[in-house]
mmCIF file with all atom_site columns, C-alpha atoms in Angstrom:
data_model
loop_
_atom_site.group_PDB
_atom_site.id
_atom_site.type_symbol
_atom_site.label_atom_id
_atom_site.label_alt_id
_atom_site.label_comp_id
_atom_site.label_asym_id
_atom_site.label_entity_id
_atom_site.label_seq_id
_atom_site.pdbx_PDB_ins_code
_atom_site.Cartn_x
_atom_site.Cartn_y
_atom_site.Cartn_z
_atom_site.occupancy
_atom_site.B_iso_or_equiv
_atom_site.pdbx_formal_charge
_atom_site.auth_seq_id
_atom_site.auth_comp_id
_atom_site.auth_asym_id
_atom_site.auth_atom_id
_atom_site.pdbx_PDB_model_num
ATOM 1  C CA . UNK M 1 1  ? 209.695 67.759  -46.660 1.00 0.00 ? 1  UNK M CA 1
ATOM 2  C CA . UNK M 1 2  ? 208.832 70.847  -48.814 1.00 0.00 ? 2  UNK M CA 1
ATOM 3  C CA . UNK M 1 3  ? 205.933 71.726  -46.266 1.00 0.00 ? 3  UNK M CA 1
ATOM 4  C CA . UNK M 1 4  ? 208.367 71.819  -43.498 1.00 0.00 ? 4  UNK M CA 1
ATOM 5  C CA . UNK M 1 5  ? 210.579 73.920  -45.355 1.00 0.00 ? 5  UNK M CA 1
ATOM 6  C CA . UNK M 1 6  ? 208.076 76.654  -46.119 1.00 0.00 ? 6  UNK M CA 1
ATOM 7  C CA . UNK M 1 7  ? 207.157 76.454  -42.425 1.00 0.00 ? 7  UNK M CA 1
ATOM 8  C CA . UNK M 1 8  ? 210.593 77.274  -41.036 1.00 0.00 ? 8  UNK M CA 1
ATOM 9  C CA . UNK M 1 9  ? 211.330 79.772  -43.800 1.00 0.00 ? 9  UNK M CA 1
ATOM 10 C CA . UNK M 1 10 ? 208.014 81.637  -42.683 1.00 0.00 ? 10 UNK M CA 1
ATOM 11 C CA . UNK M 1 11 ? 209.148 81.531  -38.804 1.00 0.00 ? 11 UNK M CA 1
ATOM 12 C CA . UNK M 1 12 ? 212.156 82.936  -39.967 1.00 0.00 ? 12 UNK M CA 1
ATOM 13 C CA . UNK M 1 13 ? 210.826 85.317  -41.905 1.00 0.00 ? 13 UNK M CA 1
ATOM 14 C CA . UNK M 1 14 ? 208.745 86.702  -39.131 1.00 0.00 ? 14 UNK M CA 1
ATOM 15 C CA . UNK M 1 15 ? 211.466 86.546  -36.548 1.00 0.00 ? 15 UNK M CA 1
ATOM 16 C CA . UNK M 1 16 ? 213.851 88.649  -38.602 1.00 0.00 ? 16 UNK M CA 1
ATOM 17 C CA . UNK M 1 17 ? 211.283 91.090  -39.054 1.00 0.00 ? 17 UNK M CA 1
ATOM 18 C CA . UNK M 1 18 ? 210.813 91.405  -35.215 1.00 0.00 ? 18 UNK M CA 1
ATOM 19 C CA . UNK M 1 19 ? 214.767 91.498  -34.674 1.00 0.00 ? 19 UNK M CA 1
ATOM 20 C CA . UNK M 1 20 ? 215.090 94.690  -37.096 1.00 0.00 ? 20 UNK M CA 1
ATOM 21 C CA . UNK M 1 21 ? 211.775 96.441  -35.103 1.00 0.00 ? 21 UNK M CA 1
ATOM 22 C CA . UNK M 1 22 ? 212.321 99.427  -33.714 1.00 0.00 ? 22 UNK M CA 1
ATOM 23 C CA . UNK M 1 23 ? 210.895 101.335 -30.231 1.00 0.00 ? 23 UNK M CA 1
ATOM 24 C CA . UNK M 1 24 ? 209.848 104.548 -30.620 1.00 0.00 ? 24 UNK M CA 1
ATOM 25 C CA . UNK M 1 25 ? 208.788 107.312 -27.680 1.00 0.00 ? 25 UNK M CA 1
ATOM 26 C CA . UNK M 1 26 ? 206.312 110.280 -27.329 1.00 0.00 ? 26 UNK M CA 1
ATOM 27 C CA . UNK M 1 27 ? 207.247 112.150 -24.087 1.00 0.00 ? 27 UNK M CA 1
ATOM 28 C CA . UNK M 1 28 ? 205.364 115.587 -23.255 1.00 0.00 ? 28 UNK M CA 1
ATOM 29 C CA . UNK M 1 29 ? 208.327 116.591 -20.986 1.00 0.00 ? 29 UNK M CA 1
ATOM 30 C CA . UNK M 1 30 ? 211.451 115.263 -22.596 1.00 0.00 ? 30 UNK M CA 1
ATOM 31 C CA . UNK M 1 31 ? 213.684 118.028 -23.456 1.00 0.00 ? 31 UNK M CA 1
ATOM 32 C CA . UNK M 1 32 ? 216.372 116.043 -25.661 1.00 0.00 ? 32 UNK M CA 1
ATOM 33 C CA . UNK M 1 33 ? 216.556 116.497 -29.302 1.00 0.00 ? 33 UNK M CA 1
ATOM 34 C CA . UNK M 1 34 ? 213.515 114.888 -30.184 1.00 0.00 ? 34 UNK M CA 1
ATOM 35 C CA . UNK M 1 35 ? 214.080 112.214 -32.592 1.00 0.00 ? 35 UNK M CA 1
ATOM 36 C CA . UNK M 1 36 ? 211.655 109.843 -30.586 1.00 0.00 ? 36 UNK M CA 1
ATOM 37 C CA . UNK M 1 37 ? 214.644 107.090 -30.146 1.00 0.00 ? 37 UNK M CA 1
ATOM 38 C CA . UNK M 1 38 ? 214.140 107.252 -26.267 1.00 0.00 ? 38 UNK M CA 1
ATOM 39 C CA . UNK M 1 39 ? 212.546 108.713 -23.399 1.00 0.00 ? 39 UNK M CA 1
ATOM 40 C CA . UNK M 1 40 ? 214.845 111.583 -22.863 1.00 0.00 ? 40 UNK M CA 1
ATOM 41 C CA . UNK M 1 41 ? 215.050 112.227 -26.354 1.00 0.00 ? 41 UNK M CA 1
ATOM 42 C CA . UNK M 1 42 ? 211.419 111.327 -27.240 1.00 0.00 ? 42 UNK M CA 1
ATOM 43 C CA . UNK M 1 43 ? 208.742 113.057 -29.566 1.00 0.00 ? 43 UNK M CA 1
ATOM 44 C CA . UNK M 1 44 ? 206.804 115.645 -27.313 1.00 0.00 ? 44 UNK M CA 1
ATOM 45 C CA . UNK M 1 45 ? 203.470 115.168 -29.201 1.00 0.00 ? 45 UNK M CA 1
ATOM 46 C CA . UNK M 1 46 ? 201.383 112.688 -31.606 1.00 0.00 ? 46 UNK M CA 1
ATOM 47 C CA . UNK M 1 47 ? 201.999 115.856 -34.444 1.00 0.00 ? 47 UNK M CA 1
ATOM 48 C CA . UNK M 1 48 ? 205.984 115.228 -34.023 1.00 0.00 ? 48 UNK M CA 1
ATOM 49 C CA . UNK M 1 49 ? 206.138 111.875 -35.029 1.00 0.00 ? 49 UNK M CA 1
ATOM 50 C CA . UNK M 1 50 ? 208.782 111.736 -37.799 1.00 0.00 ? 50 UNK M CA 1
ATOM 51 C CA . UNK M 1 51 ? 206.326 108.908 -39.798 1.00 0.00 ? 51 UNK M CA 1
ATOM 52 C CA . UNK M 1 52 ? 208.975 107.932 -42.473 1.00 0.00 ? 52 UNK M CA 1
ATOM 53 C CA . UNK M 1 53 ? 211.076 106.532 -39.506 1.00 0.00 ? 53 UNK M CA 1
ATOM 54 C CA . UNK M 1 54 ? 208.320 104.413 -38.095 1.00 0.00 ? 54 UNK M CA 1
ATOM 55 C CA . UNK M 1 55 ? 208.007 100.655 -40.237 1.00 0.00 ? 55 UNK M CA 1
ATOM 56 C CA . UNK M 1 56 ? 206.384 97.753  -39.598 1.00 0.00 ? 56 UNK M CA 1
ATOM 57 C CA . UNK M 1 57 ? 206.742 95.641  -36.617 1.00 0.00 ? 57 UNK M CA 1
ATOM 58 C CA . UNK M 1 58 ? 207.693 99.015  -34.452 1.00 0.00 ? 58 UNK M CA 1
ATOM 59 C CA . UNK M 1 59 ? 205.995 100.198 -31.418 1.00 0.00 ? 59 UNK M CA 1
ATOM 60 C CA . UNK M 1 60 ? 205.440 103.457 -30.186 1.00 0.00 ? 60 UNK M CA 1
ATOM 61 C CA . UNK M 1 61 ? 205.598 103.766 -26.368 1.00 0.00 ? 61 UNK M CA 1
ATOM 62 C CA . UNK M 1 62 ? 203.489 107.232 -24.680 1.00 0.00 ? 62 UNK M CA 1
ATOM 63 C CA . UNK M 1 63 ? 204.356 108.004 -21.490 1.00 0.00 ? 63 UNK M CA 1
ATOM 64 C CA . UNK M 1 64 ? 201.978 108.502 -19.245 1.00 0.00 ? 64 UNK M CA 1
ATOM 65 C CA . UNK M 1 65 ? 204.068 110.225 -16.742 1.00 0.00 ? 65 UNK M CA 1
ATOM 66 C CA . UNK M 1 66 ? 203.722 108.616 -12.889 1.00 0.00 ? 66 UNK M CA 1
ATOM 67 C CA . UNK M 1 67 ? 200.231 109.476 -12.476 1.00 0.00 ? 67 UNK M CA 1
ATOM 68 C CA . UNK M 1 68 ? 199.037 110.912 -16.048 1.00 0.00 ? 68 UNK M CA 1
ATOM 69 C CA . UNK M 1 69 ? 199.863 113.419 -18.791 1.00 0.00 ? 69 UNK M CA 1
ATOM 70 C CA . UNK M 1 70 ? 197.875 115.072 -21.239 1.00 0.00 ? 70 UNK M CA 1
ATOM 71 C CA . UNK M 1 71 ? 198.346 115.316 -25.075 1.00 0.00 ? 71 UNK M CA 1
ATOM 72 C CA . UNK M 1 72 ? 196.845 117.674 -27.146 1.00 0.00 ? 72 UNK M CA 1
ATOM 73 C CA . UNK M 1 73 ? 197.640 116.713 -30.801 1.00 0.00 ? 73 UNK M CA 1
ATOM 74 C CA . UNK M 1 74 ? 195.537 114.287 -32.809 1.00 0.00 ? 74 UNK M CA 1
ATOM 75 C CA . UNK M 1 75 ? 197.125 110.737 -33.711 1.00 0.00 ? 75 UNK M CA 1
ATOM 76 C CA . UNK M 1 76 ? 196.833 110.576 -37.844 1.00 0.00 ? 76 UNK M CA 1
ATOM 77 C CA . UNK M 1 77 ? 198.347 107.518 -39.307 1.00 0.00 ? 77 UNK M CA 1
ATOM 78 C CA . UNK M 1 78 ? 197.341 108.362 -43.063 1.00 0.00 ? 78 UNK M CA 1
ATOM 79 C CA . UNK M 1 79 ? 199.259 106.594 -45.567 1.00 0.00 ? 79 UNK M CA 1
ATOM 80 C CA . UNK M 1 80 ? 201.278 104.524 -42.407 1.00 0.00 ? 80 UNK M CA 1
ATOM 81 C CA . UNK M 1 81 ? 200.670 101.104 -42.740 1.00 0.00 ? 81 UNK M CA 1
ATOM 82 C CA . UNK M 1 82 ? 201.946 97.745  -40.801 1.00 0.00 ? 82 UNK M CA 1
ATOM 83 C CA . UNK M 1 83 ? 201.417 94.332  -42.027 1.00 0.00 ? 83 UNK M CA 1
ATOM 84 C CA . UNK M 1 84 ? 199.777 91.229  -40.597 1.00 0.00 ? 84 UNK M CA 1
ATOM 85 C CA . UNK M 1 85 ? 202.931 89.777  -39.012 1.00 0.00 ? 85 UNK M CA 1
ATOM 86 C CA . UNK M 1 86 ? 204.323 93.103  -38.209 1.00 0.00 ? 86 UNK M CA 1
ATOM 87 C CA . UNK M 1 87 ? 201.807 95.557  -37.228 1.00 0.00 ? 87 UNK M CA 1
ATOM 88 C CA . UNK M 1 88 ? 202.796 99.087  -35.984 1.00 0.00 ? 88 UNK M CA 1
ATOM 89 C CA . UNK M 1 89 ? 201.940 98.747  -32.211 1.00 0.00 ? 89 UNK M CA 1
ATOM 90 C CA . UNK M 1 90 ? 201.345 102.321 -29.862 1.00 0.00 ? 90 UNK M CA 1
ATOM 91 C CA . UNK M 1 91 ? 201.111 101.658 -26.150 1.00 0.00 ? 91 UNK M CA 1
ATOM 92 C CA . UNK M 1 92 ? 201.295 103.180 -23.073 1.00 0.00 ? 92 UNK M CA 1
ATOM 93 C CA . UNK M 1 93 ? 204.705 103.049 -21.324 1.00 0.00 ? 93 UNK M CA 1
ATOM 94 C CA . UNK M 1 94 ? 205.498 100.574 -19.143 1.00 0.00 ? 94 UNK M CA 1
ATOM 95 C CA . UNK M 1 95 ? 208.586 101.733 -17.226 1.00 0.00 ? 95 UNK M CA 1
ATOM 96 C CA . UNK M 1 96 ? 208.294 103.625 -13.977 1.00 0.00 ? 96 UNK M CA 1
ATOM 97 C CA . UNK M 1 97 ? 207.688 107.298 -14.619 1.00 0.00 ? 97 UNK M CA 1
ATOM 98 C CA . UNK M 1 98 ? 206.156 106.494 -18.194 1.00 0.00 ? 98 UNK M CA 1
#
């Protein structure tokens, strides 16, 4: 019984981390306040990322536009860590126009 309780606890622990994961956005043509919280308010380039805001389990979405976009900053993730159960994910935007 103890083993089942530990497995249930572990699954709940991982689920809670996923529930609190945030989505962040990079969009070269965004004109909002640049806080990374939406496509309109996205960071404009990799150098604009506020790494103190990005936590394990978070996802950074990078806009590719309708056909493509070019980003000129290098992506540096020094001192930034995800974890085995909650990696920091960087992916191409999955919605139309991004």
